[in-house]
Short mmCIF file of C-alpha atoms in Angstrom, two decimals:
data_model
loop_
_atom_site.label_atom_id
_atom_site.label_comp_id
_atom_site.label_asym_id
_atom_site.label_seq_id
_atom_site.Cartn_x
_atom_site.Cartn_y
_atom_site.Cartn_z
CA MET A 1 5.39 9.95 -11.11
CA GLY A 2 2.90 11.41 -13.12
CA LEU A 3 -0.24 11.09 -14.76
CA CYS A 4 -0.22 7.37 -16.60
CA TRP A 5 -3.28 5.65 -18.74
CA LEU A 6 -2.78 2.09 -20.65
CA GLN A 7 -5.28 0.70 -22.50
CA GLU A 8 -4.75 -2.83 -21.68
CA PHE A 9 -6.98 -6.36 -21.89
CA LEU A 10 -7.76 -7.63 -17.92
CA THR A 11 -7.43 -10.95 -17.23
CA PRO A 12 -7.79 -12.09 -14.61
CA GLU A 13 -4.59 -14.35 -14.09
CA GLY A 14 -3.22 -10.15 -14.74
CA ALA A 15 -5.30 -8.22 -12.60
CA GLU A 16 -2.58 -7.92 -9.58
CA ALA A 17 0.22 -8.15 -12.48
CA LEU A 18 -0.82 -5.32 -14.47
CA LEU A 19 -1.29 -3.10 -11.35
CA LEU A 20 1.97 -4.30 -10.05
CA GLN A 21 3.42 -3.67 -12.82
CA GLY A 22 2.61 -0.34 -12.54
CA CYS A 23 3.11 2.37 -15.49
CA ARG A 24 5.92 1.56 -18.75
CA GLY A 25 9.39 2.78 -18.79
CA ALA A 26 10.96 4.26 -22.49
CA GLY A 27 12.08 0.34 -22.46
CA GLY A 28 8.77 -1.24 -21.57
CA GLU A 29 9.31 -2.11 -18.76
CA GLY A 30 7.43 -1.41 -16.12
CA VAL A 31 8.78 1.44 -13.17
CA GLY A 32 6.62 0.00 -9.79
CA PRO A 33 2.66 -0.33 -8.72
CA PHE A 34 0.33 3.02 -8.83
CA ASP A 35 -0.53 4.96 -5.91
CA TRP A 36 -3.58 5.07 -7.35
CA VAL A 37 -5.89 3.88 -9.78
CA VAL A 38 -8.82 5.58 -11.72
CA ASP A 39 -11.75 3.28 -12.81
CA ALA A 40 -13.31 3.91 -15.68
CA ILE A 41 -13.97 0.04 -17.62
CA ASP A 42 -18.22 -0.22 -18.92
CA SER A 43 -17.86 -4.10 -18.08
CA VAL A 44 -18.89 -5.69 -14.87
CA ARG A 45 -16.07 -8.30 -14.81
CA PRO A 46 -13.39 -6.62 -16.01
CA LYS A 47 -14.52 -3.88 -13.11
CA GLN A 48 -14.72 -6.30 -10.32
CA LEU A 49 -11.08 -8.64 -11.48
CA LEU A 50 -9.64 -4.79 -11.10
CA ILE A 51 -11.00 -3.53 -7.95
CA ALA A 52 -10.42 -7.30 -6.51
CA SER A 53 -7.03 -6.65 -7.39
CA ALA A 54 -5.80 -3.22 -5.95
CA PHE A 55 -8.35 -3.42 -2.84
CA LYS A 56 -5.04 -7.13 -2.36
CA LEU A 57 -3.22 -5.17 -3.02
CA GLY A 58 -3.51 -1.75 -1.19
CA ILE A 59 -4.07 -0.03 -4.52
CA PRO A 60 -6.38 3.17 -3.40
CA LEU A 61 -8.80 3.07 -5.97
CA VAL A 62 -11.80 5.37 -7.45
CA THR A 63 -14.59 3.70 -10.19
CA ALA A 64 -16.86 5.36 -11.92
CA MET A 65 -20.42 3.50 -11.85
CA GLY A 66 -23.72 4.15 -13.86
CA ALA A 67 -23.68 7.67 -14.40
CA GLY A 68 -24.06 7.52 -18.34
CA GLY A 69 -26.25 10.19 -19.90
CA ARG A 70 -27.45 12.37 -16.22
CA LEU A 71 -25.94 16.10 -17.33
CA ASP A 72 -26.01 17.54 -13.26
CA PRO A 73 -22.56 17.05 -12.43
CA GLY A 74 -23.37 19.04 -9.67
CA ARG A 75 -25.54 15.46 -8.11
CA VAL A 76 -22.44 13.17 -8.11
CA ARG A 77 -20.77 12.13 -4.91
CA VAL A 78 -18.00 10.10 -3.40
CA VAL A 79 -20.43 7.37 -1.54
CA PRO A 80 -19.54 3.77 -0.31
CA LEU A 81 -20.12 1.25 -2.61
CA SER A 82 -21.68 -0.44 -0.76
CA THR A 83 -24.93 2.08 -0.34
CA THR A 84 -24.89 2.87 -4.61
CA PHE A 85 -29.02 2.71 -5.06
CA ASN A 86 -31.18 3.11 -8.25
CA ASP A 87 -28.02 1.37 -10.34
CA SER A 88 -27.86 -2.55 -11.52
CA PHE A 89 -24.61 -1.94 -13.06
CA ALA A 90 -23.20 -1.20 -9.66
CA ALA A 91 -25.71 -3.59 -8.06
CA LEU A 92 -24.35 -6.83 -11.20
CA LEU A 93 -20.81 -5.67 -9.42
CA ARG A 94 -21.55 -5.34 -5.33
CA LYS A 95 -22.80 -8.55 -5.83
CA GLY A 96 -19.27 -9.81 -7.75
CA LEU A 97 -16.66 -8.07 -5.68
CA ARG A 98 -19.03 -10.42 -2.76
CA ARG A 99 -17.72 -13.67 -4.13
CA LEU A 100 -14.31 -11.87 -4.27
CA GLY A 101 -14.04 -11.29 -0.35
CA VAL A 102 -13.80 -7.24 -1.03
CA ASP A 103 -15.24 -5.82 1.57
CA LEU A 104 -17.73 -3.04 0.63
CA ASP A 105 -17.62 -0.38 2.58
CA GLN A 106 -14.70 1.90 0.33
CA HIS A 107 -15.55 4.87 -1.76
CA SER A 108 -17.20 4.75 -5.04
CA LEU A 109 -19.06 7.43 -7.38
CA ALA A 110 -22.96 7.05 -7.43
CA MET A 111 -25.10 9.90 -8.73
CA ALA A 112 -28.15 11.65 -6.32
CA GLU A 113 -31.56 11.60 -7.89
CA ARG A 114 -33.02 14.11 -8.03
CA GLY A 115 -34.94 14.66 -5.14
CA GLN A 116 -33.49 11.53 -3.71
CA SER A 117 -30.22 11.34 -1.00
CA PHE A 118 -27.47 8.93 0.31
CA LYS A 119 -28.36 7.02 3.34
CA ARG A 120 -24.46 9.00 4.33
CA GLU A 121 -22.70 11.37 3.22
CA CYS A 122 -18.80 11.20 2.44
CA THR A 123 -16.39 13.98 3.94
#
């Protein structure tokens, strides 16, 4: 299947169903769960719900953190969410995900600040 873009209002009750339904066919019916989820949600609670649901269902997920306003794409790194730093949005996200029982030793995007290095590089 190709790329599918959804613009849906995410609710706690509907997050898992949305991921299991996947893209909609011509008749509006779901055609099956997503293979991957790419998340660019800017609000903490909906982002937590989407990530927790994807983890619970075993759907791989790439999520973007607070890279807004940063100009050097060469400094974007793929790192475990638990090792991000200098990002208050990611800190709030981690706290909420721990409450939801999500294992934080997974990968997410983070921006390296000039002169700083990550604790661990992922290959």
